[in-house]
Short mmCIF file of C-alpha atoms and ligand atoms in Angstrom, two decimals:
data_model
loop_
_atom_site.label_atom_id
_atom_site.label_comp_id
_atom_site.label_asym_id
_atom_site.label_seq_id
_atom_site.Cartn_x
_atom_site.Cartn_y
_atom_site.Cartn_z
CA MET A 1282 57.76 -44.00 -8.43
CA GLY A 1283 57.49 -40.43 -9.95
CA LYS A 1284 57.70 -37.55 -7.89
CA VAL A 1285 54.49 -35.27 -7.09
CA ILE A 1286 54.91 -31.84 -7.15
CA VAL A 1287 52.21 -29.28 -6.30
CA VAL A 1288 52.12 -25.75 -7.76
CA THR A 1289 50.32 -23.75 -5.11
CA SER A 1290 50.05 -20.14 -3.97
CA GLY A 1291 46.65 -19.11 -2.04
CA LYS A 1292 46.63 -16.31 -4.26
CA GLY A 1293 44.95 -16.35 -7.86
CA GLY A 1294 46.51 -14.70 -10.75
CA VAL A 1295 50.24 -14.95 -9.53
CA GLY A 1296 51.23 -17.32 -12.62
CA LYS A 1297 50.65 -21.03 -11.08
CA THR A 1298 48.92 -22.55 -14.51
CA THR A 1299 51.80 -20.69 -16.13
CA SER A 1300 53.99 -22.23 -14.33
CA THR A 1301 52.70 -25.58 -14.07
CA ALA A 1302 52.83 -25.61 -17.75
CA ALA A 1303 56.15 -23.70 -18.42
CA LEU A 1304 57.86 -26.48 -15.72
CA GLY A 1305 56.14 -29.34 -17.38
CA ALA A 1306 57.53 -28.62 -20.62
CA ALA A 1307 60.90 -28.05 -19.47
CA LEU A 1308 60.98 -31.27 -17.62
CA ALA A 1309 59.50 -33.09 -20.43
CA GLN A 1310 62.18 -31.78 -22.75
CA ARG A 1311 65.09 -33.58 -20.78
CA ASN A 1312 63.27 -37.02 -21.63
CA GLU A 1313 61.32 -37.49 -18.54
CA LYS A 1314 57.80 -38.37 -18.77
CA VAL A 1315 55.68 -35.67 -17.24
CA ALA A 1316 51.95 -35.52 -16.65
CA VAL A 1317 50.25 -32.01 -15.47
CA VAL A 1318 47.21 -32.36 -13.86
CA ASP A 1319 44.65 -29.35 -13.44
CA PHE A 1320 43.01 -29.59 -9.72
CA ASP A 1321 41.06 -26.32 -10.67
CA VAL A 1322 37.86 -27.82 -11.11
CA GLY A 1323 35.12 -25.72 -12.38
CA LEU A 1324 37.72 -22.90 -13.55
CA ARG A 1325 39.79 -25.24 -16.04
CA ASN A 1326 42.62 -23.20 -17.45
CA LEU A 1327 45.76 -25.64 -17.93
CA ASP A 1328 44.07 -26.95 -21.32
CA LEU A 1329 44.09 -23.56 -22.61
CA VAL A 1330 47.56 -22.88 -21.71
CA MET A 1331 48.52 -26.41 -23.15
CA GLY A 1332 46.66 -25.69 -26.47
CA ALA A 1333 44.55 -28.98 -25.83
CA GLU A 1334 41.24 -27.43 -25.04
CA ARG A 1335 39.53 -29.09 -28.04
CA ARG A 1336 40.85 -32.63 -27.20
CA VAL A 1337 39.12 -32.31 -23.87
CA VAL A 1338 36.99 -35.92 -23.59
CA TYR A 1339 37.16 -37.26 -20.16
CA ASP A 1340 38.74 -35.28 -17.16
CA LEU A 1341 39.97 -35.83 -13.66
CA VAL A 1342 36.26 -35.97 -12.01
CA ASN A 1343 35.40 -38.54 -14.63
CA VAL A 1344 38.75 -40.93 -13.42
CA ILE A 1345 37.73 -40.22 -9.73
CA ASN A 1346 33.69 -41.26 -10.39
CA GLY A 1347 35.12 -44.21 -12.37
CA ASP A 1348 33.27 -42.92 -15.54
CA ALA A 1349 36.70 -43.24 -17.24
CA LYS A 1350 40.25 -45.21 -16.95
CA LEU A 1351 43.07 -42.70 -16.62
CA PRO A 1352 44.61 -43.59 -19.69
CA GLN A 1353 41.36 -42.32 -21.67
CA ALA A 1354 41.22 -38.99 -19.96
CA LEU A 1355 45.19 -38.29 -20.30
CA ILE A 1356 46.04 -36.08 -23.36
CA ARG A 1357 49.39 -36.29 -24.74
CA ASP A 1358 50.87 -32.87 -25.93
CA LYS A 1359 50.99 -32.65 -29.92
CA ARG A 1360 54.63 -31.71 -29.59
CA LEU A 1361 56.17 -33.55 -27.33
CA ASP A 1362 55.30 -37.10 -26.61
CA THR A 1363 56.62 -37.28 -22.98
CA LEU A 1364 54.08 -34.61 -21.99
CA PHE A 1365 50.68 -35.46 -20.95
CA LEU A 1366 47.71 -33.45 -19.28
CA LEU A 1367 44.95 -34.70 -17.17
CA PRO A 1368 42.53 -31.75 -17.47
CA ALA A 1369 39.87 -30.24 -14.57
CA SER A 1370 36.23 -30.72 -15.40
CA GLN A 1371 34.82 -27.13 -16.24
CA THR A 1372 31.15 -28.45 -15.42
CA ARG A 1373 31.55 -29.62 -11.70
CA ASP A 1374 32.72 -27.87 -8.70
CA LYS A 1375 35.36 -28.75 -6.26
CA ASP A 1376 33.20 -30.87 -4.22
CA ALA A 1377 33.20 -33.92 -6.83
CA LEU A 1378 36.68 -34.30 -5.79
CA THR A 1379 37.07 -36.95 -2.94
CA GLU A 1380 40.24 -37.82 -0.76
CA GLU A 1381 40.09 -41.47 -1.77
CA GLY A 1382 39.66 -40.42 -5.30
CA VAL A 1383 42.45 -37.95 -5.60
CA GLU A 1384 44.55 -40.49 -3.70
CA ARG A 1385 43.86 -43.24 -6.22
CA VAL A 1386 44.38 -41.04 -9.46
CA ILE A 1387 47.94 -39.51 -7.86
CA GLY A 1388 48.89 -43.34 -7.05
CA GLU A 1389 48.32 -44.27 -10.38
CA LEU A 1390 49.68 -41.44 -12.05
CA LYS A 1391 53.28 -41.85 -10.29
CA LYS A 1392 53.62 -45.34 -11.38
CA TYR A 1393 53.80 -44.34 -15.07
CA PHE A 1394 55.29 -40.69 -15.06
CA ASP A 1395 58.53 -39.48 -13.68
CA TRP A 1396 56.76 -36.06 -12.63
CA VAL A 1397 53.27 -35.44 -11.58
CA ILE A 1398 52.34 -31.49 -11.67
CA CYS A 1399 49.49 -30.59 -9.98
CA ASP A 1400 48.37 -27.11 -10.76
CA SER A 1401 46.40 -26.04 -7.41
CA PRO A 1402 43.20 -23.42 -7.80
CA ALA A 1403 43.43 -20.57 -5.38
CA GLY A 1404 42.28 -20.46 -2.31
CA ILE A 1405 42.61 -22.40 0.78
CA GLU A 1406 39.80 -24.57 0.40
CA LYS A 1407 39.03 -27.87 -0.47
CA GLY A 1408 40.51 -27.55 -4.35
CA ALA A 1409 43.77 -26.42 -2.95
CA THR A 1410 44.03 -28.64 -0.03
CA LEU A 1411 43.39 -31.95 -2.12
CA ALA A 1412 46.04 -30.82 -4.72
CA MET A 1413 48.68 -30.42 -2.21
CA ARG A 1414 47.72 -33.95 0.09
CA HIS A 1415 49.70 -36.37 -1.66
CA ALA A 1416 52.86 -34.02 -2.91
CA ASP A 1417 56.46 -34.94 -2.27
CA VAL A 1418 57.47 -31.61 -3.54
CA ALA A 1419 55.92 -28.03 -3.31
CA VAL A 1420 56.57 -25.08 -5.66
CA VAL A 1421 55.42 -22.08 -3.91
CA VAL A 1422 54.62 -19.23 -6.79
CA THR A 1423 54.64 -15.85 -5.30
CA ASN A 1424 54.69 -11.99 -6.79
CA PRO A 1425 56.75 -9.71 -5.41
CA GLU A 1426 53.96 -7.71 -3.64
CA VAL A 1427 52.83 -8.32 0.11
CA SER A 1428 49.48 -9.55 -0.58
CA SER A 1429 50.80 -12.40 -2.43
CA VAL A 1430 53.57 -12.97 -0.05
CA ARG A 1431 51.56 -13.46 2.76
CA ASP A 1432 49.09 -15.74 1.21
CA SER A 1433 52.36 -17.52 0.18
CA ASP A 1434 53.08 -17.84 3.94
CA ARG A 1435 49.65 -19.34 4.95
CA ILE A 1436 50.06 -21.78 2.25
CA ILE A 1437 53.40 -22.79 3.69
CA GLY A 1438 52.00 -23.20 7.01
CA MET A 1439 49.34 -25.85 5.66
CA LEU A 1440 51.93 -27.72 3.58
CA ASP A 1441 53.74 -28.16 6.92
CA SER A 1442 50.50 -29.21 8.75
CA LYS A 1443 47.44 -30.74 6.31
CA THR A 1444 49.79 -32.66 3.95
CA LEU A 1445 49.98 -36.45 4.39
CA LYS A 1446 53.72 -35.50 4.89
CA ALA A 1447 53.32 -33.15 7.49
CA GLU A 1448 50.67 -35.96 9.06
CA ASN A 1449 53.36 -38.62 8.96
CA GLY A 1450 56.01 -36.64 10.45
CA GLU A 1451 58.26 -35.70 7.28
CA ARG A 1452 58.83 -32.50 5.87
CA MET A 1453 57.53 -31.32 3.11
CA GLU A 1454 60.19 -30.14 0.44
CA LYS A 1455 59.30 -26.67 -0.23
CA HIS A 1456 60.48 -23.98 -3.05
CA LEU A 1457 59.93 -20.52 -3.75
CA LEU A 1458 58.94 -19.61 -7.46
CA LEU A 1459 59.05 -15.98 -7.69
CA THR A 1460 57.26 -14.87 -10.74
CA ARG A 1461 56.26 -11.82 -12.61
CA TYR A 1462 59.50 -10.12 -11.64
CA ASP A 1463 59.80 -6.76 -13.18
CA SER A 1464 63.35 -5.50 -12.97
CA VAL A 1465 62.33 -2.07 -13.70
CA ARG A 1466 59.57 -1.41 -10.90
CA ALA A 1467 62.31 -3.02 -8.41
CA GLU A 1468 64.58 -0.75 -9.43
CA ARG A 1469 62.06 1.81 -8.57
CA GLY A 1470 61.28 0.33 -5.42
CA ASP A 1471 57.75 -0.40 -6.22
CA MET A 1472 58.09 -3.83 -5.88
CA LEU A 1473 59.32 -6.13 -2.73
CA LYS A 1474 62.78 -6.79 -3.06
CA VAL A 1475 63.77 -10.72 -3.64
CA ASP A 1476 65.93 -10.75 -0.37
CA ASP A 1477 63.11 -9.26 1.65
CA VAL A 1478 60.39 -11.94 0.00
CA LEU A 1479 63.34 -14.61 0.90
CA GLU A 1480 63.54 -13.31 4.52
CA ILE A 1481 59.92 -13.51 4.92
CA LEU A 1482 59.35 -16.87 3.74
CA SER A 1483 62.49 -18.68 4.04
CA ILE A 1484 62.02 -21.26 2.02
CA PRO A 1485 64.74 -22.06 -0.80
CA LEU A 1486 64.51 -20.32 -4.07
CA LEU A 1487 63.62 -22.22 -7.33
CA GLY A 1488 63.79 -19.17 -9.96
CA ILE A 1489 62.66 -15.82 -10.70
CA ILE A 1490 60.30 -15.49 -13.69
CA PRO A 1491 60.78 -11.99 -14.93
CA GLU A 1492 57.06 -10.18 -15.88
CA SER A 1493 57.18 -10.66 -19.92
CA THR A 1494 54.75 -10.01 -22.97
CA ASP A 1495 56.23 -13.41 -23.95
CA VAL A 1496 54.11 -15.03 -21.39
CA LEU A 1497 51.25 -13.56 -22.62
CA LYS A 1498 51.80 -14.45 -26.47
CA ALA A 1499 52.59 -17.96 -25.66
CA SER A 1500 49.15 -18.51 -23.86
CA ASN A 1501 47.64 -17.23 -26.79
CA LEU A 1502 49.43 -19.39 -29.23
CA GLY A 1503 48.31 -22.28 -26.60
CA ALA A 1504 51.93 -23.70 -25.91
CA PRO A 1505 53.27 -23.25 -22.59
CA VAL A 1506 56.29 -20.65 -23.16
CA THR A 1507 59.18 -23.49 -22.74
CA LEU A 1508 57.89 -24.77 -25.92
CA SER A 1509 56.71 -22.19 -28.14
CA ASP A 1510 59.46 -19.40 -27.32
CA ALA A 1511 62.44 -21.41 -25.70
CA ARG A 1512 64.78 -18.60 -26.40
CA SER A 1513 62.59 -16.09 -24.45
CA ALA A 1514 63.80 -14.48 -20.92
CA PRO A 1515 61.11 -16.35 -19.02
CA ALA A 1516 61.41 -19.75 -20.98
CA GLN A 1517 65.45 -19.44 -19.83
CA ALA A 1518 64.13 -18.90 -16.38
CA TYR A 1519 61.63 -21.68 -16.16
CA PHE A 1520 64.60 -24.05 -17.80
CA GLU A 1521 66.77 -22.93 -14.91
CA ALA A 1522 64.06 -23.46 -12.26
CA ALA A 1523 63.39 -27.16 -14.24
CA ARG A 1524 66.93 -28.04 -13.62
CA ARG A 1525 66.93 -27.26 -10.00
CA LEU A 1526 63.64 -29.42 -9.10
CA ALA A 1527 65.58 -32.26 -10.78
CA GLY A 1528 68.31 -31.56 -8.58
CA GLU A 1529 70.83 -29.84 -10.52
CA ILE A 1530 72.96 -26.49 -8.87
CA VAL A 1531 72.58 -23.69 -10.77
CA PRO A 1532 72.72 -20.39 -9.17
CA VAL A 1533 69.91 -17.66 -9.61
CA THR A 1534 70.34 -14.67 -10.87
CA VAL A 1535 67.92 -11.80 -10.62
CA PRO A 1536 66.66 -10.26 -13.71
CA GLY A 1537 68.31 -6.77 -14.30
CA GLU A 1538 71.20 -7.67 -12.03
CA LYS A 1539 74.77 -9.27 -12.69
CA ARG A 1540 75.35 -10.83 -9.37
CA GLY A 1541 73.68 -14.24 -8.46
CA ILE A 1542 72.38 -15.12 -5.24
CA PHE A 1543 73.18 -18.19 -3.68
CA GLY A 1544 70.42 -18.37 -0.98
CA LYS A 1545 70.65 -17.80 2.95
CA LEU A 1546 72.99 -20.73 4.35
CA PHE A 1547 72.01 -21.50 7.85
CA GLY A 1548 74.76 -23.20 9.28
CA ARG A 1549 75.36 -24.68 12.37
CA LYS A 1550 78.16 -25.13 14.38
CA ALA A 1551 79.11 -27.35 17.81
CA ALA A 1552 79.43 -24.76 20.50
CA MET B 1213 66.78 4.67 24.72
CA THR B 1214 63.21 4.10 26.36
CA LYS B 1215 60.39 5.73 24.79
CA VAL B 1216 56.66 5.63 26.00
CA LEU B 1217 54.47 3.72 23.82
CA THR B 1218 51.21 4.08 25.25
CA ASP B 1219 48.52 6.79 26.37
CA ALA B 1220 47.26 6.92 29.41
CA ARG B 1221 43.94 5.76 27.81
CA SER B 1222 44.67 2.30 26.47
CA ILE B 1223 41.84 -0.77 26.34
CA ARG B 1224 43.04 -3.58 28.39
CA ILE B 1225 42.36 -6.71 26.79
CA LYS B 1226 42.79 -9.62 29.21
CA GLY B 1227 42.81 -13.24 29.39
CA ARG B 1228 40.77 -15.13 32.00
CA SER B 1229 39.82 -18.46 32.81
CA PHE B 1230 36.22 -19.24 34.26
CA LEU B 1231 35.02 -22.57 35.55
CA ALA B 1232 32.34 -24.33 33.54
CA VAL B 1233 29.83 -26.92 33.67
CA VAL B 1234 30.75 -29.45 30.95
CA LEU B 1235 28.37 -31.79 29.56
CA SER B 1236 29.68 -35.01 27.72
CA PRO B 1237 26.45 -36.59 25.86
CA ASP B 1238 26.96 -40.02 25.26
CA LEU B 1239 24.87 -42.19 22.20
CA PRO B 1240 22.15 -42.61 22.17
CA LEU B 1241 21.12 -39.23 22.73
CA ASP B 1242 17.45 -39.35 23.29
CA GLN B 1243 18.40 -41.70 26.03
CA TRP B 1244 20.83 -39.06 27.28
CA LEU B 1245 18.84 -36.35 27.48
CA GLU B 1246 16.18 -38.52 29.27
CA ARG B 1247 18.72 -39.06 32.06
CA LEU B 1248 19.86 -35.15 31.89
CA ASP B 1249 15.87 -34.52 32.60
CA ASP B 1250 15.71 -36.79 35.30
CA LEU B 1251 18.61 -34.71 36.85
CA ALA B 1252 16.77 -31.69 35.83
CA ALA B 1253 14.10 -32.95 37.48
CA ARG B 1254 15.54 -33.61 40.70
CA SER B 1255 17.42 -30.41 40.72
CA ALA B 1256 15.64 -27.75 39.58
CA GLY B 1257 17.47 -24.87 38.20
CA PHE B 1258 20.66 -26.57 38.34
CA PHE B 1259 21.56 -25.55 34.64
CA LEU B 1260 20.14 -21.98 35.03
CA ASP B 1261 22.75 -18.79 34.76
CA ARG B 1262 25.36 -21.52 34.35
CA PRO B 1263 28.34 -21.49 31.54
CA VAL B 1264 27.77 -24.93 30.16
CA VAL B 1265 30.20 -26.22 27.60
CA LEU B 1266 28.98 -29.07 25.50
CA ASP B 1267 31.94 -31.89 25.06
CA VAL B 1268 31.46 -33.81 22.03
CA SER B 1269 35.03 -35.49 21.69
CA GLU B 1270 33.61 -38.63 22.32
CA LEU B 1271 30.71 -38.29 20.41
CA SER B 1272 30.56 -39.07 16.79
CA ILE B 1273 27.64 -37.41 15.36
CA LYS B 1274 26.88 -35.07 12.23
CA LYS B 1275 26.57 -31.34 11.96
CA ALA B 1276 22.61 -31.81 11.56
CA GLU B 1277 22.69 -34.02 14.89
CA LEU B 1278 24.56 -31.68 16.95
CA LYS B 1279 22.46 -28.69 15.85
CA GLN B 1280 19.39 -30.97 16.86
CA LEU B 1281 21.14 -31.66 20.44
CA ILE B 1282 21.88 -27.86 20.94
CA ASP B 1283 18.37 -27.23 19.94
CA ASP B 1284 17.07 -29.87 22.37
CA LEU B 1285 19.04 -28.47 25.28
CA ALA B 1286 17.97 -24.98 24.53
CA ALA B 1287 14.48 -26.10 24.73
CA ARG B 1288 15.38 -27.68 28.30
CA LYS B 1289 16.74 -24.24 28.91
CA VAL B 1290 20.37 -25.23 28.75
CA ARG B 1291 22.40 -22.40 27.26
CA ILE B 1292 25.79 -23.54 25.55
CA MET B 1293 28.87 -21.25 25.46
CA GLY B 1294 30.96 -23.20 23.69
CA ILE B 1295 31.76 -26.45 22.28
CA GLU B 1296 34.70 -28.55 23.36
CA GLY B 1297 36.13 -31.38 20.64
CA ALA B 1298 33.93 -30.57 17.76
CA ARG B 1299 35.32 -31.12 14.22
CA PRO B 1300 35.47 -28.20 12.41
CA SER B 1301 32.87 -29.68 9.64
CA GLN B 1302 30.46 -30.16 12.58
CA LEU B 1303 30.16 -26.52 13.34
CA THR B 1304 28.44 -23.64 11.65
CA PRO B 1305 28.77 -20.19 12.66
CA GLU B 1306 25.54 -19.81 14.08
CA MET B 1307 26.69 -22.47 16.85
CA PRO B 1308 28.29 -21.49 19.62
CA PRO B 1309 32.17 -21.20 19.60
CA ALA B 1310 34.47 -23.94 19.74
CA MET B 1311 36.95 -24.04 22.50
CA LYS B 1312 40.00 -26.09 23.47
CA GLY B 1313 42.35 -26.10 25.98
CA GLY B 1314 40.05 -26.74 29.08
CA LYS B 1315 41.80 -28.15 32.18
CA PRO B 1316 39.81 -30.55 34.27
CA ALA B 1317 38.64 -29.46 37.76
CA SER B 1318 36.82 -31.03 40.29
CA ASP B 1319 33.25 -32.45 39.58
CA VAL B 1320 30.37 -30.54 40.57
CA GLU B 1321 27.76 -32.09 43.03
CA VAL B 1322 24.34 -31.90 41.81
CA THR B 1323 22.03 -31.36 44.94
CA ALA B 1324 18.83 -32.96 44.52
CA GLN B 1325 15.76 -31.51 45.74
CA GLU B 1326 14.40 -34.43 47.02
CA PRO B 1327 15.64 -37.24 48.73
CA GLU B 1328 17.91 -39.40 46.38
CA THR B 1329 15.35 -42.21 45.85
CA GLU B 1330 16.84 -43.55 42.45
CA ALA B 1331 20.27 -42.24 43.47
CA GLU B 1332 21.84 -44.35 40.96
CA ALA B 1333 21.72 -41.89 38.51
CA ASP B 1334 24.98 -41.89 37.36
CA VAL B 1335 24.06 -39.18 34.60
CA ALA B 1336 27.36 -38.29 33.71
CA ALA B 1337 26.91 -35.13 34.52
CA THR B 1338 30.49 -34.90 34.12
CA VAL B 1339 30.47 -31.88 35.22
CA SER B 1340 32.79 -29.90 36.46
CA PRO B 1341 32.80 -26.59 37.69
CA ALA B 1342 31.81 -25.02 41.02
CA PRO B 1343 32.56 -21.24 40.66
CA GLN B 1344 35.20 -21.11 42.91
CA ARG B 1345 38.01 -18.79 42.92
CA GLN B 1346 41.31 -20.95 42.64
CA GLU B 1347 43.42 -19.30 45.07
CA ALA B 1348 44.78 -22.24 47.04
CA PRO B 1349 48.25 -21.44 47.43
CA GLN B 1350 50.47 -22.31 45.23
CA VAL B 1351 53.66 -24.14 45.24
CA ARG B 1352 55.89 -21.93 43.11
CA ALA B 1353 55.60 -23.67 39.83
CA ILE B 1354 58.42 -24.62 37.83
CA PRO B 1355 58.67 -22.05 34.83
CA GLN B 1356 57.49 -23.58 31.75
CA SER B 1357 58.90 -22.74 28.11
CA LEU B 1358 57.95 -23.42 24.52
CA THR B 1359 60.39 -23.57 22.04
CA ILE B 1360 59.43 -23.33 18.41
CA ASP B 1361 62.24 -23.79 15.73
CA GLU B 1362 60.42 -22.74 13.18
CA PRO B 1363 58.89 -19.54 11.18
CA VAL B 1364 55.33 -18.98 12.60
CA ARG B 1365 52.96 -18.89 9.12
CA SER B 1366 50.14 -16.34 8.62
CA GLY B 1367 47.15 -17.62 9.91
CA GLN B 1368 48.85 -19.98 12.72
CA SER B 1369 48.39 -18.71 16.39
CA ILE B 1370 50.99 -20.44 19.11
CA ILE B 1371 49.08 -20.19 22.35
CA PHE B 1372 51.32 -21.24 25.39
CA PRO B 1373 49.44 -19.72 28.69
CA GLU B 1374 51.98 -22.32 31.26
CA GLY B 1375 55.29 -19.84 30.30
CA ASP B 1376 57.57 -18.20 27.97
CA ILE B 1377 57.76 -18.55 24.33
CA THR B 1378 60.93 -18.74 22.17
CA ILE B 1379 60.47 -18.80 18.38
CA VAL B 1380 63.80 -19.15 16.51
CA GLY B 1381 62.59 -17.58 13.30
CA SER B 1382 59.89 -14.88 12.22
CA VAL B 1383 56.31 -14.35 12.97
CA ALA B 1384 54.38 -13.46 10.02
CA SER B 1385 52.11 -11.11 8.93
CA GLY B 1386 48.90 -12.67 10.36
CA ALA B 1387 50.25 -14.91 12.81
CA GLU B 1388 50.05 -14.60 16.37
CA VAL B 1389 51.88 -15.70 19.57
CA ILE B 1390 50.55 -15.65 22.95
CA ALA B 1391 52.31 -16.65 26.06
CA GLY B 1392 51.36 -16.62 29.80
CA GLY B 1393 55.29 -15.42 30.11
CA SER B 1394 57.47 -13.57 27.75
CA ILE B 1395 57.91 -13.72 24.43
CA HIS B 1396 61.51 -14.07 22.55
CA ILE B 1397 61.44 -14.23 18.85
CA TYR B 1398 65.04 -14.58 17.43
CA GLY B 1399 63.83 -13.04 13.90
CA THR B 1400 61.43 -10.21 12.78
CA LEU B 1401 58.22 -9.92 14.35
CA ARG B 1402 55.56 -9.01 11.91
CA GLY B 1403 52.09 -10.19 13.29
CA ARG B 1404 51.03 -10.26 16.89
CA ALA B 1405 52.77 -10.88 19.90
CA MET B 1406 50.62 -10.91 23.31
CA ALA B 1407 52.78 -11.48 26.65
CA GLY B 1408 51.53 -12.04 29.90
CA SER B 1409 48.24 -12.88 28.76
CA ILE B 1410 46.82 -14.16 31.73
CA GLY B 1411 47.70 -11.49 33.92
CA ASN B 1412 51.71 -11.03 34.42
CA SER B 1413 53.18 -7.64 34.01
CA ASN B 1414 56.21 -8.80 34.30
CA ALA B 1415 56.39 -10.70 31.03
CA ARG B 1416 58.53 -8.91 28.40
CA ILE B 1417 58.52 -9.13 24.60
CA PHE B 1418 62.15 -9.18 22.49
CA CYS B 1419 62.29 -9.24 18.95
CA ARG B 1420 65.05 -9.15 16.87
CA ARG B 1421 63.41 -6.75 14.44
CA LEU B 1422 60.05 -5.18 15.17
CA GLU B 1423 57.41 -4.69 12.26
CA ALA B 1424 54.79 -6.26 14.51
CA GLU B 1425 50.99 -5.17 13.69
CA LEU B 1426 50.24 -5.63 17.55
CA ILE B 1427 51.73 -5.84 20.65
CA ALA B 1428 50.46 -6.54 24.22
CA ILE B 1429 52.02 -7.33 27.55
CA ASP B 1430 49.04 -7.78 30.63
CA GLY B 1431 46.38 -6.69 28.48
CA ILE B 1432 47.64 -3.46 27.60
CA TYR B 1433 48.33 -3.67 24.02
CA LYS B 1434 49.43 -1.16 21.02
CA MET B 1435 48.92 -1.29 17.28
CA ALA B 1436 51.06 -0.77 14.42
CA GLU B 1437 49.93 2.74 13.89
CA ASP B 1438 50.47 3.73 17.60
CA MET B 1439 53.89 2.72 17.55
CA ASP B 1440 56.87 5.06 17.42
CA SER B 1441 57.90 4.74 13.72
CA SER B 1442 61.44 5.07 14.97
CA LEU B 1443 61.49 1.43 16.42
CA ARG B 1444 60.64 -0.04 13.25
CA GLY B 1445 63.02 -2.55 11.67
CA HIS B 1446 64.87 -2.55 15.30
CA ALA B 1447 65.98 -5.04 18.02
CA VAL B 1448 63.65 -4.07 20.75
CA GLN B 1449 62.73 -5.07 24.19
CA LEU B 1450 58.87 -4.35 25.31
CA SER B 1451 58.05 -4.25 29.24
CA LEU B 1452 55.31 -2.50 30.98
CA GLU B 1453 55.57 0.24 33.59
CA GLY B 1454 52.58 0.59 35.11
CA GLU B 1455 49.83 1.04 32.32
CA THR B 1456 52.50 2.04 29.86
CA ILE B 1457 54.19 -0.37 27.47
CA MET B 1458 58.20 0.75 27.44
CA ALA B 1459 60.42 -0.13 24.52
CA ASP B 1460 64.38 -0.23 24.37
CA VAL B 1461 66.27 -0.64 21.27
CA LEU B 1462 68.70 -3.39 22.11
CA PHE B 1463 71.37 -2.83 19.48
N1 ADP C 1670 55.90 -14.04 -15.93
C1 ADP C 1670 54.70 -13.32 -16.50
N2 ADP C 1670 54.89 -12.06 -17.53
C2 ADP C 1670 53.77 -11.80 -17.66
N3 ADP C 1670 52.41 -12.29 -17.39
C3 ADP C 1670 52.52 -13.21 -16.95
C4 ADP C 1670 53.47 -14.10 -16.08
N4 ADP C 1670 52.96 -15.04 -15.31
C5 ADP C 1670 51.78 -15.04 -15.61
N5 ADP C 1670 51.42 -14.02 -16.54
C6 ADP C 1670 50.05 -13.88 -16.56
O1 ADP C 1670 49.37 -13.74 -15.63
C7 ADP C 1670 47.95 -14.43 -15.71
C8 ADP C 1670 47.74 -15.13 -14.59
O2 ADP C 1670 48.55 -16.41 -14.63
P1 ADP C 1670 47.94 -17.82 -14.50
O3 ADP C 1670 49.08 -18.63 -14.64
O4 ADP C 1670 46.94 -18.22 -14.71
O5 ADP C 1670 47.93 -17.50 -12.85
P2 ADP C 1670 47.34 -18.25 -11.43
O6 ADP C 1670 46.73 -19.83 -12.33
O7 ADP C 1670 47.98 -18.50 -10.45
O8 ADP C 1670 45.61 -17.78 -11.43
C9 ADP C 1670 47.75 -14.62 -16.86
O9 ADP C 1670 47.20 -13.72 -17.79
C10 ADP C 1670 49.41 -14.79 -17.39
O10 ADP C 1670 49.12 -14.64 -18.60
MG1 MG C 1671 45.46 -21.16 -12.68
#
């Protein structure tokens, strides 16, 4: 059975879709079968970032409604044959998603893929809650600024209460992906520091993705940055994050700084 | 060092509990309304000027039906002050607010005006109230405490009127902790903390780092911008002296 990851944030424009595509392509390059799923019904984007917009025939809503079978809706990446996209519908809205429908589709995807990565819409409404509902692992995408951090905090609270895992009394595994990190602005003190974000959110750090024009270039080319420009700084950071997701222990480096941070250890001793 | 945090003219926000009549309708609603009419006919004015709470926890009805029920009650001059046990999907902003945490009280006698000929009316006037004050001599209650082992996230509220709250973690901006007793936060307080919320001027707030948006003790409150900025970032103990919140930096 594959692992289901939700890429979520609360706030829009922080890099969820970029990260879904980049992590998906990075994991697929490890020869693991990956499906990226666009939950942003009505505002689909993932197909563009993946460069598959002209190949969309059926979408998530069609599969939920039974108009199409899952294999008919899945689009195989032209460059990586282990990478697939399940696009969102652009013409419908989030009410077209049903709890049972999503459960069935995710259940089916888990059988065929090692990783099912769900790109969540912004907000805390139905689309976002359904995207996180069946996840095993959450990647919380946050920019180093207060409103993004607070929205992520809110989302973490929902991950711990509104998901199936939470309702079954289990703990959702949560990781922080700090994106659009600008070392020059961090140096000037215009952005929250990594340590501050970690202290506020207190979940483990999956990686820090630098702010970079390479990301925009990649999305204009219609390719995840880990495919179009694997040597670039953001791609390298995404590759490392993907290795951590897969369970490898790789120290995190803060862009612009030499030292690595190993996160905080909350040790516990018998008194 | 002790600093004065409040000026003399602070606004008091207090918690207070009231007794309300609780109506718990059952299905089918038209029959229940009939029984209610029967009760009302025999005890004119029973619901007038009484706070009435509608308990729908046992009732599986849709939003539209709930709205109809509220209208039907309004037509009978029963004004609902709050709704207990509703699912969020049943409520609209126009409806009375959702209420929770109600505590049972003794049932209310509905005194009939006429001799009860059909006294079998088991009209579940399930009711509770009787606006009597609870001033029975209280045996010293065992102090209660609630311990939360995780950070309190933005948007969450921890409410514990029974006693003290201890949080092993931080309280986020946009989160709130409301205790009948004291509040202990082993982390950063960025959101709101309201201690002694149902009237306890001895309650205190402790936190390892003060970055609060709002603090209150026994209804005396203070917003972030009114707090002495030199307290920010410090481990602080807050307590009430008269009508003034005092702050001590702990280490
Ligand atoms: N590391 C980065 N550096 C520069 N631009 C970025 C980076 N990550 C995302 N962006 C840009 O930010 C915008 C929003 O990203 P997107 O992934 O669509 O966010 P979301 O899905 O959270 O709304 C896009 O224009 C994207 O190209
Ligand atoms: Mg997006």
